Coordinates of C-alpha atoms in Angstrom, one line a residue:
M10 CA 22.6 -8.3 -5.5
T11 CA 19.0 -8.9 -6.5
L12 CA 16.6 -8.3 -3.6
H13 CA 13.0 -9.3 -3.2
S14 CA 12.5 -5.6 -2.3
D15 CA 13.6 -4.6 -5.8
S16 CA 10.1 -5.6 -7.1
A17 CA 8.2 -4.6 -4.0
V18 CA 5.2 -2.4 -4.5
D19 CA 4.6 0.8 -2.5
V20 CA 1.0 1.8 -2.8
A21 CA 1.6 5.0 -0.8
S22 CA 3.7 6.5 -3.6
S23 CA 2.6 7.6 -7.0
S24 CA 6.2 8.3 -8.1
N25 CA 7.9 6.2 -10.9
F26 CA 10.9 5.4 -8.6
R27 CA 11.6 2.2 -10.5
K28 CA 12.0 4.1 -13.8
I29 CA 13.7 7.3 -12.6
K30 CA 16.6 7.2 -10.2
I31 CA 17.4 10.3 -8.1
F32 CA 21.0 10.5 -7.2
K33 CA 20.8 13.6 -5.0
Y34 CA 18.5 16.2 -3.7
H35 CA 19.6 19.9 -3.3
F36 CA 17.3 22.5 -1.7
D37 CA 17.2 26.2 -1.3
F38 CA 14.6 26.9 1.4
S39 CA 13.4 30.3 2.6
V40 CA 11.3 30.1 5.7
D41 CA 8.6 32.9 6.2
F42 CA 6.8 32.8 9.5
E43 CA 4.5 35.7 8.7
K44 CA 3.1 34.0 5.6
R45 CA 3.7 30.5 7.1
E46 CA 5.4 29.5 3.9
V47 CA 8.5 27.7 2.8
E48 CA 9.6 29.0 -0.6
G49 CA 11.9 26.4 -2.2
V50 CA 14.0 25.6 -5.2
E51 CA 14.8 22.0 -5.5
V52 CA 17.4 20.4 -7.8
L53 CA 17.0 16.7 -8.6
T54 CA 19.9 14.9 -10.2
C55 CA 18.3 12.1 -12.1
S56 CA 18.8 9.3 -14.6
V57 CA 16.4 7.1 -16.5
V58 CA 16.8 3.4 -15.5
Q59 CA 13.7 2.1 -17.3
P60 CA 12.2 3.6 -20.5
T61 CA 10.0 6.6 -19.7
K62 CA 9.3 10.1 -20.8
E63 CA 8.1 11.3 -17.4
V64 CA 9.5 12.1 -14.0
I65 CA 6.6 11.4 -11.6
L66 CA 6.9 12.7 -8.0
D67 CA 4.8 12.8 -4.9
I68 CA 3.5 16.2 -3.7
H69 CA 0.5 17.5 -1.6
E70 CA -2.4 19.8 -2.2
T71 CA -0.7 22.3 0.2
L72 CA 2.4 22.5 -2.0
T73 CA 2.3 24.7 -5.1
V74 CA 4.7 24.1 -8.0
E75 CA 5.5 27.4 -9.8
S76 CA 8.0 26.2 -12.5
V77 CA 10.0 23.2 -13.7
T78 CA 13.1 23.6 -15.9
L79 CA 15.8 21.4 -17.3
G80 CA 19.0 22.7 -15.7
Q81 CA 19.2 26.0 -13.9
N82 CA 18.6 28.2 -16.9
G83 CA 17.4 25.6 -19.3
P84 CA 14.1 25.1 -21.1
A85 CA 10.9 24.9 -19.2
L86 CA 9.4 21.4 -18.8
K87 CA 5.7 20.8 -19.1
F88 CA 4.1 19.5 -15.8
Q89 CA 0.7 18.8 -14.4
V90 CA -0.7 17.9 -11.0
K91 CA -3.1 15.1 -10.7
P92 CA -5.1 13.7 -7.7
F93 CA -3.7 10.6 -6.0
T94 CA -5.1 10.1 -2.5
D95 CA -6.4 12.1 0.5
Y96 CA -2.8 12.5 1.7
G97 CA -1.1 13.4 -1.5
S98 CA -1.1 14.3 -5.2
T99 CA 1.0 13.5 -8.2
L100 CA 3.4 15.8 -10.1
E101 CA 4.0 14.6 -13.7
I102 CA 7.0 16.2 -15.5
Q103 CA 7.5 15.6 -19.2
I104 CA 11.0 14.9 -20.4
S105 CA 12.1 14.3 -23.9
T106 CA 13.9 11.3 -25.5
A107 CA 17.1 13.4 -25.5
Q108 CA 17.1 13.7 -21.7
A109 CA 16.2 10.0 -21.3
D110 CA 19.3 9.1 -23.3
V111 CA 21.9 11.0 -21.2
S112 CA 23.4 9.4 -18.1
N113 CA 22.0 12.0 -15.7
F114 CA 20.3 15.4 -15.8
D115 CA 19.2 18.0 -13.4
I116 CA 15.6 19.2 -12.9
Y117 CA 14.9 22.5 -11.1
I118 CA 11.6 22.8 -9.4
S119 CA 10.4 26.1 -7.8
F120 CA 7.6 25.6 -5.3
T121 CA 5.9 27.0 -2.2
A122 CA 5.0 24.7 0.7
T123 CA 2.5 25.8 3.4
G124 CA 1.6 23.0 5.7
G125 CA -0.1 19.6 5.3
T126 CA 1.0 16.9 7.6
G127 CA 4.7 17.5 6.8
I128 CA 5.2 21.1 8.0
C129 CA 4.0 22.2 11.5
W130 CA 3.8 25.9 12.3
L131 CA 3.6 26.9 16.0
N132 CA 2.6 30.2 17.6
P133 CA 4.8 31.5 20.3
E134 CA 2.4 30.4 23.0
Q135 CA 2.8 26.8 21.7
T136 CA 6.5 26.8 22.4
A137 CA 8.5 26.4 25.7
G138 CA 9.8 30.0 25.6
K139 CA 6.5 31.7 24.5
K140 CA 8.5 34.4 22.6
L141 CA 9.0 33.3 19.0
P142 CA 7.1 31.1 16.6
Y143 CA 8.5 27.7 15.6
M144 CA 8.3 25.4 12.7
Y145 CA 9.3 21.8 12.1
T146 CA 8.8 19.1 9.6
Q147 CA 7.8 15.5 10.2
G148 CA 8.4 13.2 7.3
Q149 CA 7.4 9.7 8.5
A150 CA 5.5 8.0 7.1
A151 CA 4.4 9.7 3.9
C152 CA 4.4 13.4 5.0
N153 CA 7.4 15.0 3.3
R154 CA 5.6 15.2 0.0
S155 CA 4.0 18.4 1.6
F156 CA 7.5 19.7 2.3
F157 CA 9.1 19.2 -1.2
P158 CA 8.4 17.2 -4.4
C159 CA 10.0 13.8 -4.0
Q160 CA 9.9 10.1 -4.5
D161 CA 8.1 9.6 -1.1
T162 CA 8.9 6.0 -0.6
P163 CA 11.3 4.2 1.7
A164 CA 12.3 1.9 -1.2
V165 CA 14.9 4.4 -2.5
K166 CA 17.6 6.6 -0.9
A167 CA 19.7 9.6 -1.8
P168 CA 21.9 12.1 -0.1
Y169 CA 21.0 15.8 0.2
T170 CA 22.3 19.3 0.6
A171 CA 20.4 22.4 1.6
N172 CA 20.7 26.2 2.0
V173 CA 18.1 27.4 4.6
K174 CA 17.3 31.1 4.9
V175 CA 15.5 32.1 8.1
P176 CA 14.5 35.5 9.6
S177 CA 17.0 37.2 11.9
G178 CA 16.9 35.8 15.4
F179 CA 16.0 32.3 14.3
T180 CA 18.2 29.2 14.1
P181 CA 17.6 26.3 11.7
V182 CA 18.7 22.7 12.3
M183 CA 18.5 19.7 9.9
S184 CA 19.0 16.0 9.9
A185 CA 22.5 16.5 8.4
S186 CA 26.1 15.6 9.4
E187 CA 27.6 18.8 8.2
S188 CA 26.4 22.4 8.7
S189 CA 27.7 26.0 8.6
Y190 CA 27.7 26.0 12.4
G191 CA 31.0 24.1 12.1
Q192 CA 33.6 23.8 9.4
V193 CA 31.4 24.0 6.3
A194 CA 31.4 27.4 4.7
N195 CA 28.2 29.3 4.0
L196 CA 28.7 30.1 0.3
S197 CA 25.9 32.6 0.1
G198 CA 27.6 35.1 2.4
D199 CA 24.2 35.8 4.0
K200 CA 24.4 35.4 7.8
N201 CA 20.8 34.3 7.9
T202 CA 21.3 31.5 5.4
Y203 CA 22.7 28.2 6.7
Y204 CA 24.2 25.3 4.8
F205 CA 23.5 21.6 5.5
S206 CA 24.8 18.4 4.0
L207 CA 24.1 14.7 4.5
K208 CA 26.4 12.7 2.4
Q209 CA 24.9 9.3 3.3
P210 CA 21.9 8.2 1.2
V211 CA 18.6 8.3 3.1
Q212 CA 15.0 7.7 2.4
V213 CA 13.2 11.1 2.0
Y214 CA 11.1 10.7 5.2
L215 CA 14.4 11.3 7.1
V216 CA 14.9 14.8 5.6
A217 CA 14.0 17.0 8.5
L218 CA 14.1 20.8 9.3
A219 CA 13.3 22.7 12.5
V220 CA 13.5 26.5 12.9
G221 CA 13.1 28.4 16.2
D222 CA 14.7 30.1 19.1
L223 CA 17.3 27.4 19.4
Q224 CA 20.6 27.0 21.2
S225 CA 22.9 24.0 21.8
A226 CA 25.1 22.5 24.4
D227 CA 27.7 19.7 24.2
I228 CA 26.6 16.4 25.8
G229 CA 29.3 14.1 24.4
P230 CA 32.3 13.9 22.0
R231 CA 30.0 13.7 19.0
S232 CA 26.8 14.9 20.4
K233 CA 25.0 18.2 21.2
V234 CA 21.5 18.9 22.6
W235 CA 19.5 21.6 20.9
A236 CA 16.6 23.3 22.7
E237 CA 14.9 26.5 23.4
P238 CA 16.9 28.6 25.9
S239 CA 14.3 28.0 28.7
V240 CA 14.8 24.2 28.6
L241 CA 18.5 24.0 27.5
E242 CA 20.0 23.5 30.9
S243 CA 17.5 20.8 32.0
A244 CA 18.0 19.1 28.6
K245 CA 21.8 19.1 29.0
N246 CA 21.5 17.7 32.5
E247 CA 19.2 14.9 31.3
F248 CA 21.4 13.7 28.5
N249 CA 25.0 14.8 29.4
G250 CA 27.4 11.8 29.6
V251 CA 24.9 9.1 28.7
V252 CA 24.5 9.3 24.9
E253 CA 28.1 8.3 24.0
E254 CA 27.8 5.1 26.1
F255 CA 24.6 4.2 24.2
I256 CA 26.3 4.8 20.8
T257 CA 29.5 2.9 21.6
T258 CA 27.5 -0.1 23.0
G259 CA 25.5 -0.1 19.8
E260 CA 28.7 0.0 17.7
R261 CA 30.1 -3.0 19.6
L262 CA 26.9 -5.0 19.0
F263 CA 25.8 -3.9 15.5
G264 CA 28.8 -2.3 13.7
P265 CA 30.1 1.2 13.0
Y266 CA 28.0 4.3 13.6
V267 CA 28.1 5.7 10.1
W268 CA 26.3 9.1 10.7
D269 CA 29.3 11.1 12.0
K270 CA 27.4 12.8 14.8
Y271 CA 24.4 12.3 17.0
D272 CA 22.5 15.4 18.2
I273 CA 19.2 15.6 20.0
L274 CA 16.6 18.3 19.5
I275 CA 14.1 18.9 22.3
M276 CA 10.8 19.6 20.6
P277 CA 7.9 21.8 21.7
P278 CA 5.3 20.1 23.9
S279 CA 2.9 19.5 20.9
F280 CA 5.4 17.1 19.2
P281 CA 3.3 14.0 18.6
F282 CA 6.0 11.3 19.1
G283 CA 8.4 10.2 21.7
G284 CA 11.2 10.5 19.2
M285 CA 11.8 10.7 15.5
E286 CA 15.0 9.1 14.4
N287 CA 16.1 11.8 11.9
P288 CA 19.8 10.9 11.2
C289 CA 22.3 13.0 13.0
L290 CA 19.5 14.9 14.8
T291 CA 16.9 12.9 16.7
F292 CA 13.7 14.9 17.5
V293 CA 12.4 14.1 21.0
T294 CA 9.5 15.0 23.2
P295 CA 10.1 17.3 26.2
C296 CA 8.3 14.6 28.2
L297 CA 11.8 13.0 28.4
L298 CA 13.0 15.8 30.7
V299 CA 12.0 14.1 33.9
G300 CA 15.1 15.2 35.9
D301 CA 16.4 11.7 36.7
K302 CA 17.3 10.2 33.3
S303 CA 14.6 7.6 33.8
L304 CA 13.2 7.9 30.2
T305 CA 16.6 8.1 28.4
D306 CA 15.8 4.6 27.0
V307 CA 13.7 6.4 24.4
V308 CA 17.0 7.9 23.1
I309 CA 18.5 4.4 23.1
H310 CA 15.6 3.4 20.8
E311 CA 16.2 6.3 18.4
I312 CA 20.0 5.6 18.4
S313 CA 19.2 2.0 17.6
H314 CA 17.4 3.2 14.5
S315 CA 20.9 4.3 13.3
W316 CA 21.3 0.7 12.3
F317 CA 17.8 -0.6 11.9
G318 CA 15.5 1.8 10.0
N319 CA 17.9 4.4 8.9
L320 CA 20.7 2.2 7.6
V321 CA 18.7 -0.9 6.7
T322 CA 15.1 0.1 5.9
N323 CA 11.7 -1.4 5.3
A324 CA 11.0 -1.1 1.6
N325 CA 7.4 -0.2 2.1
W326 CA 5.1 0.6 5.0
S327 CA 3.6 -2.9 5.1
E328 CA 7.0 -4.0 6.4
F329 CA 7.3 -1.3 9.1
W330 CA 8.0 -4.1 11.7
L331 CA 11.4 -4.5 10.1
N332 CA 12.3 -1.0 11.2
E333 CA 10.6 -1.1 14.6
G334 CA 10.9 -4.8 15.7
F335 CA 14.6 -4.9 15.1
T336 CA 15.0 -1.5 16.7
M337 CA 13.2 -2.6 19.8
F338 CA 15.4 -5.7 19.9
A339 CA 18.5 -3.5 19.5
Q340 CA 17.4 -1.1 22.1
R341 CA 16.9 -3.9 24.7
R342 CA 20.3 -5.5 23.8
I343 CA 22.0 -2.2 24.5
M344 CA 20.0 -1.8 27.7
E345 CA 20.9 -5.3 28.8
E346 CA 24.6 -4.6 28.2
I347 CA 24.4 -1.3 30.2
F348 CA 21.7 -1.9 32.8
G349 CA 21.5 -5.7 33.2
K350 CA 19.1 -8.4 32.3
A351 CA 16.7 -7.9 35.2
Y352 CA 16.0 -4.2 34.4
T353 CA 15.7 -5.0 30.7
S354 CA 13.3 -7.8 31.4
L355 CA 11.2 -5.4 33.5
E356 CA 11.1 -2.8 30.7
T357 CA 10.2 -5.5 28.2
Q358 CA 7.3 -6.6 30.3
C359 CA 6.0 -3.0 30.4
G360 CA 6.3 -3.0 26.6
L361 CA 4.4 -6.2 26.2
A362 CA 1.7 -4.9 28.6
L363 CA 1.1 -2.0 26.1
L364 CA 0.7 -4.6 23.3
R365 CA -1.7 -6.5 25.5
Q366 CA -3.8 -3.4 26.1
H367 CA -3.7 -2.6 22.4
M368 CA -4.9 -6.1 21.4
D369 CA -7.6 -6.1 24.1
D370 CA -8.8 -2.8 22.8
T371 CA -8.9 -3.8 19.1
G372 CA -9.4 -7.5 19.3
E373 CA -6.5 -9.9 18.6
D374 CA -7.9 -10.8 15.1
H375 CA -7.8 -7.2 13.9
P376 CA -6.0 -7.0 10.6
L377 CA -3.5 -4.4 11.9
N378 CA -2.3 -7.0 14.5
R379 CA -0.2 -8.8 12.0
L380 CA 3.4 -8.0 11.2
R381 CA 3.0 -7.6 7.5
V382 CA 0.1 -5.2 7.3
V383 CA -2.0 -5.2 4.1
I384 CA -2.2 -1.5 3.2
E385 CA -4.8 -0.8 0.5
A386 CA -4.3 1.9 -2.1
G387 CA -5.5 5.2 -0.7
V388 CA -5.0 4.3 3.0
D389 CA -2.5 6.6 4.7
P390 CA 0.3 4.5 6.3
D391 CA 0.0 6.6 9.4
D392 CA -3.4 5.2 10.0
T393 CA -2.0 1.7 10.5
Y394 CA 0.3 2.8 13.3
N395 CA 0.1 0.8 16.6
E396 CA 2.1 -1.3 19.1
T397 CA 2.2 -4.4 16.9
P398 CA 5.2 -3.7 14.7
Y399 CA 7.2 -2.7 17.8
E400 CA 6.4 -5.5 20.3
K401 CA 5.2 -8.3 18.1
G402 CA 8.1 -7.5 15.8
F403 CA 10.5 -7.6 18.8
S404 CA 9.1 -11.0 19.8
F405 CA 9.8 -12.4 16.3
V406 CA 13.4 -11.2 16.4
C407 CA 13.6 -12.8 19.9
Y408 CA 12.3 -16.0 18.4
L409 CA 15.0 -15.9 15.7
Q410 CA 17.6 -15.5 18.5
H411 CA 16.0 -18.4 20.3
L412 CA 16.4 -20.6 17.2
V413 CA 20.0 -19.7 17.0
G414 CA 20.4 -20.4 20.8
D415 CA 23.4 -18.3 21.3
V416 CA 23.2 -14.5 22.1
Q417 CA 26.7 -13.7 20.8
K418 CA 26.2 -15.7 17.6
F419 CA 22.9 -13.8 17.0
D420 CA 24.7 -10.5 17.7
E421 CA 27.2 -11.4 15.0
F422 CA 24.4 -12.2 12.6
L423 CA 22.8 -8.8 13.2
K424 CA 26.2 -7.1 12.7
N425 CA 26.6 -8.9 9.4
Y426 CA 23.0 -8.3 8.4
V427 CA 23.5 -4.6 8.8
D428 CA 26.7 -4.6 6.9
K429 CA 25.2 -6.6 4.0
F430 CA 22.1 -4.5 3.6
K431 CA 23.4 -1.1 4.7
F432 CA 21.9 1.8 2.7
K433 CA 19.4 -0.6 1.2
S434 CA 15.7 -1.2 1.7
V435 CA 14.4 -4.7 2.3
V436 CA 11.3 -6.9 2.8
A437 CA 11.0 -9.8 5.1
E438 CA 12.1 -12.3 2.5
D439 CA 15.4 -10.5 2.1
M440 CA 16.0 -10.7 5.9
L441 CA 14.9 -14.2 6.4
G442 CA 16.7 -15.4 3.3
Y443 CA 19.9 -14.0 4.7
F444 CA 19.1 -15.6 8.1
H445 CA 19.0 -19.0 6.4
E446 CA 22.1 -18.3 4.4
Y447 CA 24.0 -17.3 7.6
F448 CA 22.7 -20.3 9.6
P449 CA 22.4 -23.1 7.0
H450 CA 21.8 -25.7 9.7
L451 CA 18.6 -24.0 10.6
K452 CA 17.6 -24.0 7.0
E453 CA 18.2 -27.7 6.9
Q454 CA 16.0 -28.1 10.0
D455 CA 13.2 -26.3 8.1
V456 CA 12.7 -24.0 11.1
R457 CA 10.6 -21.7 8.9
N458 CA 7.8 -24.3 9.0
K459 CA 8.0 -25.4 12.6
P460 CA 4.3 -26.1 13.6
G461 CA 2.8 -23.2 15.5
F462 CA 5.8 -21.0 14.8
E463 CA 5.8 -20.9 11.0
F464 CA 7.4 -17.7 9.6
D465 CA 4.4 -17.3 7.4
Q466 CA 2.2 -17.3 10.5
W467 CA 4.4 -14.7 12.2
L468 CA 4.2 -12.4 9.2
N469 CA 0.6 -12.8 8.0
K470 CA -1.6 -13.9 10.9
S471 CA -3.1 -11.5 13.4
G472 CA -2.9 -12.2 17.1
W473 CA -0.6 -12.5 20.0
P474 CA 3.0 -13.4 19.3
P475 CA 3.4 -17.2 19.1
Y476 CA 6.6 -16.8 21.2
V477 CA 7.7 -14.2 23.8
P478 CA 11.1 -14.2 25.4
D479 CA 11.8 -15.5 28.9
L480 CA 11.5 -12.6 31.3
S481 CA 12.0 -14.5 34.5
A482 CA 15.3 -12.5 35.1
G483 CA 13.1 -9.6 35.9
K484 CA 11.2 -11.3 38.7
E485 CA 13.3 -9.8 41.4
L486 CA 11.9 -6.4 40.3
T487 CA 8.4 -7.5 39.0
D488 CA 7.4 -9.6 42.0
P489 CA 7.4 -6.8 44.6
A490 CA 5.3 -4.6 42.2
E491 CA 2.8 -7.5 41.5
Q492 CA 2.6 -8.4 45.2
L493 CA 1.9 -4.8 46.2
A494 CA -0.7 -4.4 43.5
A495 CA -2.5 -7.5 44.8
V496 CA -2.5 -6.2 48.3
I497 CA -3.6 -2.7 47.3
A498 CA -6.4 -4.1 45.2
G499 CA -7.6 -6.1 48.2
E500 CA -6.9 -9.5 46.7
S501 CA -4.1 -10.5 49.1
D502 CA -3.4 -9.9 52.8
A503 CA 0.2 -10.9 52.5
E504 CA 2.9 -9.0 54.4
V505 CA 4.7 -6.8 51.8
D506 CA 7.0 -3.9 51.9
R507 CA 4.7 -1.0 50.9
K508 CA 7.6 1.5 50.4
I509 CA 8.2 2.4 46.7
E510 CA 10.4 5.4 47.1
N511 CA 13.5 3.4 46.1
W512 CA 11.9 1.4 43.3
K513 CA 13.3 1.7 39.8
T514 CA 11.0 3.7 37.6
Y515 CA 9.9 0.7 35.5
Q516 CA 8.8 -1.0 38.7
I517 CA 6.3 1.8 39.2
F518 CA 5.2 1.4 35.6
H519 CA 4.7 -2.3 36.2
F520 CA 2.8 -1.7 39.5
L521 CA 0.4 0.6 37.8
D522 CA 0.0 -1.7 34.8
K523 CA -1.0 -4.5 37.2
L524 CA -3.6 -2.2 38.8
L525 CA -4.9 -1.2 35.4
E526 CA -5.4 -4.8 34.5
R527 CA -7.9 -5.2 37.3
K528 CA -11.5 -5.1 36.1
S529 CA -12.3 -2.4 38.6
L530 CA -10.9 -0.7 41.8
S531 CA -13.1 0.9 44.4
Q532 CA -13.1 4.6 45.1
S533 CA -11.5 3.9 48.5
V534 CA -8.7 1.9 47.0
I535 CA -7.8 4.8 44.6
K536 CA -8.2 7.4 47.4
N537 CA -5.8 5.3 49.5
L538 CA -3.3 5.3 46.6
V539 CA -3.4 9.1 46.3
D540 CA -2.9 9.5 50.1
T541 CA -0.2 6.8 50.4
Y542 CA 1.7 7.5 47.2
P543 CA 1.2 11.2 46.3
M544 CA 4.3 11.1 44.2
I545 CA 2.4 9.1 41.6
P546 CA -0.3 11.8 40.7
Q547 CA 2.3 14.5 41.3
S548 CA 4.9 12.8 39.0
H549 CA 6.7 14.6 36.2
N550 CA 7.2 11.3 34.4
A551 CA 4.7 11.1 31.5
E552 CA 4.7 7.3 31.5
V553 CA 3.6 7.3 35.1
L554 CA 0.9 9.9 34.4
L555 CA -0.4 8.0 31.4
R556 CA -1.0 4.9 33.5
W557 CA -2.4 6.9 36.4
S558 CA -4.8 8.7 34.1
Q559 CA -6.0 5.4 32.6
I560 CA -6.6 4.1 36.2
V561 CA -8.5 7.2 37.2
I562 CA -10.7 7.3 34.1
K563 CA -11.4 3.5 34.1
N564 CA -12.6 3.7 37.7
D565 CA -14.3 7.1 37.4
F566 CA -12.3 8.6 40.2
Q567 CA -13.4 12.2 39.4
E568 CA -11.4 13.8 42.2
Q569 CA -8.3 13.2 40.1
F570 CA -9.8 14.3 36.7
P571 CA -7.9 17.7 37.1
T572 CA -4.7 15.7 37.0
V573 CA -5.8 14.0 33.8
K574 CA -6.7 17.4 32.3
K575 CA -3.4 18.9 33.3
F576 CA -1.5 16.0 31.7
L577 CA -3.4 16.4 28.4
K578 CA -2.7 20.1 28.4
S579 CA 1.0 19.7 29.1
Q580 CA 1.9 17.6 26.0
G581 CA 0.6 16.4 22.7
K582 CA 2.4 13.1 22.3
Q583 CA 0.3 10.6 20.3
K584 CA 1.2 7.7 22.5
Y585 CA -0.3 9.4 25.6
T586 CA -3.0 11.6 24.1
L587 CA -4.9 9.0 22.1
P588 CA -5.3 6.3 24.8
I589 CA -6.5 8.8 27.3
Y590 CA -9.1 10.2 24.9
K591 CA -10.2 6.6 24.1
A592 CA -10.6 5.9 27.8
L593 CA -12.5 9.2 28.4
V594 CA -15.1 8.5 25.7
K595 CA -15.7 5.0 27.1
G596 CA -16.1 6.5 30.6
S597 CA -18.8 8.2 32.5
E598 CA -20.7 11.3 31.2
T599 CA -18.4 13.5 33.3
A600 CA -15.4 11.8 31.6
Q601 CA -16.9 12.3 28.2
E602 CA -17.5 16.0 28.9
L603 CA -13.9 16.3 30.1
A604 CA -12.8 14.9 26.8
K605 CA -14.8 17.5 24.8
S606 CA -13.8 20.5 26.9
V607 CA -10.1 19.8 27.1
F608 CA -10.0 19.1 23.4
E609 CA -11.6 22.5 22.7
E610 CA -8.9 24.1 24.8
T611 CA -5.9 22.3 23.4
K612 CA -6.8 21.3 19.8
Q613 CA -4.8 24.2 18.2
T614 CA -1.7 23.1 20.1
L615 CA -1.8 19.5 18.7
H616 CA -0.2 18.2 15.6
I617 CA -2.7 18.0 12.8
N618 CA -2.6 14.2 12.7
V619 CA -3.2 13.9 16.4
R620 CA -6.0 16.5 16.2
N621 CA -7.7 14.5 13.5
Y622 CA -7.3 11.2 15.4
V623 CA -8.8 12.7 18.5
T624 CA -11.7 14.2 16.5
K625 CA -12.4 10.6 15.2
I626 CA -12.3 9.3 18.7
L627 CA -14.8 11.9 19.9
L628 CA -17.1 11.3 17.0
S629 CA -17.0 7.5 17.5
K630 CA -19.0 7.9 20.7

């Protein structure tokens, strides 16, 4: 099957992945916390698919290559490191004509990795338990080149195995379906060396490792939760019994779950994302441990990546919306099946409100507010990250469903789409081509060129989605929140029920979103909010605290600035941290001083990318 993605360019990779195919990665890692180093030996099983005398890989300036050989004890191969971009370098390995003529060959690379954006080292005080240090890797988007030499592009996939040696008292976990915790033998005989295997081919950004004071507990027939001992019980209580229902609902809608198991790793507070969909082992923020399962939909999102993103993948980072837009749609289909249409419509409205805030902040015509982002050579794909691929991508998938006109028929299309492109990487033309093939009557109707809704406009024009789904089913939940917001803001004197204790969590989000939309609120209005609804500023729900912080900063209610500071110090999630800093630098002098002081206190606990982004925000003032 010839795909458009077979000729797609990935400007974020310097590797010659079209000429050299890597069938498998094997790693021997040794993690040293004192030196903050990962010593590695990597075995690449390769073949030449287009004429070349080089194997070209992506690496990083923080990774040092010591030697390269053909086979384990074979001759040394000449190599050199060349500059590529600010976020990576190029490793060129010379191979001879003889190697190029054989069907496959192994290259052994000895290296030492120290950091970069791919490896995060945490001091004990940065962990939940405060006793032992911690390390983890983060591969998406183009960060694993600082973890090991690789073809760091989502265009190609390969399985991997690994032996991981850690100091006594530490436990490693990886994005793998098999490990020496279970039935797989540890061939080394060293009790501090663990074996991992992922037999399914994956893009390299999904190879993930974490090492720390970790324990596990069962939360389902094919799921465990991993966490530091101090948070294990709360993590188990949050996820016990819910994950399996999410997976089985996804299987019914989108086809078999192919990854064998689904575990969750509760990360330290500095983890910059809500979740990272590493196969078999989702990394999630501890912000999800609210105590009432109200943010478990984040896990539904990561589970949905098991089909959209991990199984069928964007071929380059310009097409990131294919991963995230379809995953948002899948998440909300699963939610609709489990929680109902009204609740899902409410959650969707909250998501679109985030997109509205983003576009208001950047301007609708900003080039990043298009689905297919133009990423110039040298630009880090991480720097293009925003709400657009998620929510505008979701709206486009909803539009495709709208064209089909039947939810079940569209579900069947998605199931067949996943089956047709599983373990492959695609671009929009591949997906849309199959859409027309599956629904030939829509091709005959030329729906791709329907005025105002042209597929080309969806993909390549900035701005608000031409179509958003009908969310009227959520009115029974959104109306009370909107009416109360109008009364609280002094815009209505209607008789409304002011009690919110029994509201669903997303109703509170929606209520706060509506207050945040107001141009301004008086100090007395916000003081009344604090007095009437103390559960809002005292909430343990990070989504509530994000919205509350934004309201407080926007209206310069300095009495609540300590709440904002406490929230910033409690976590380092990018989704929460960056909007709050952006609001602070646009605020009063007191707000700007708060931004500077809390950043000085917390910058060493933040992921390096988040730290750099906050630095740029502070310097932009």
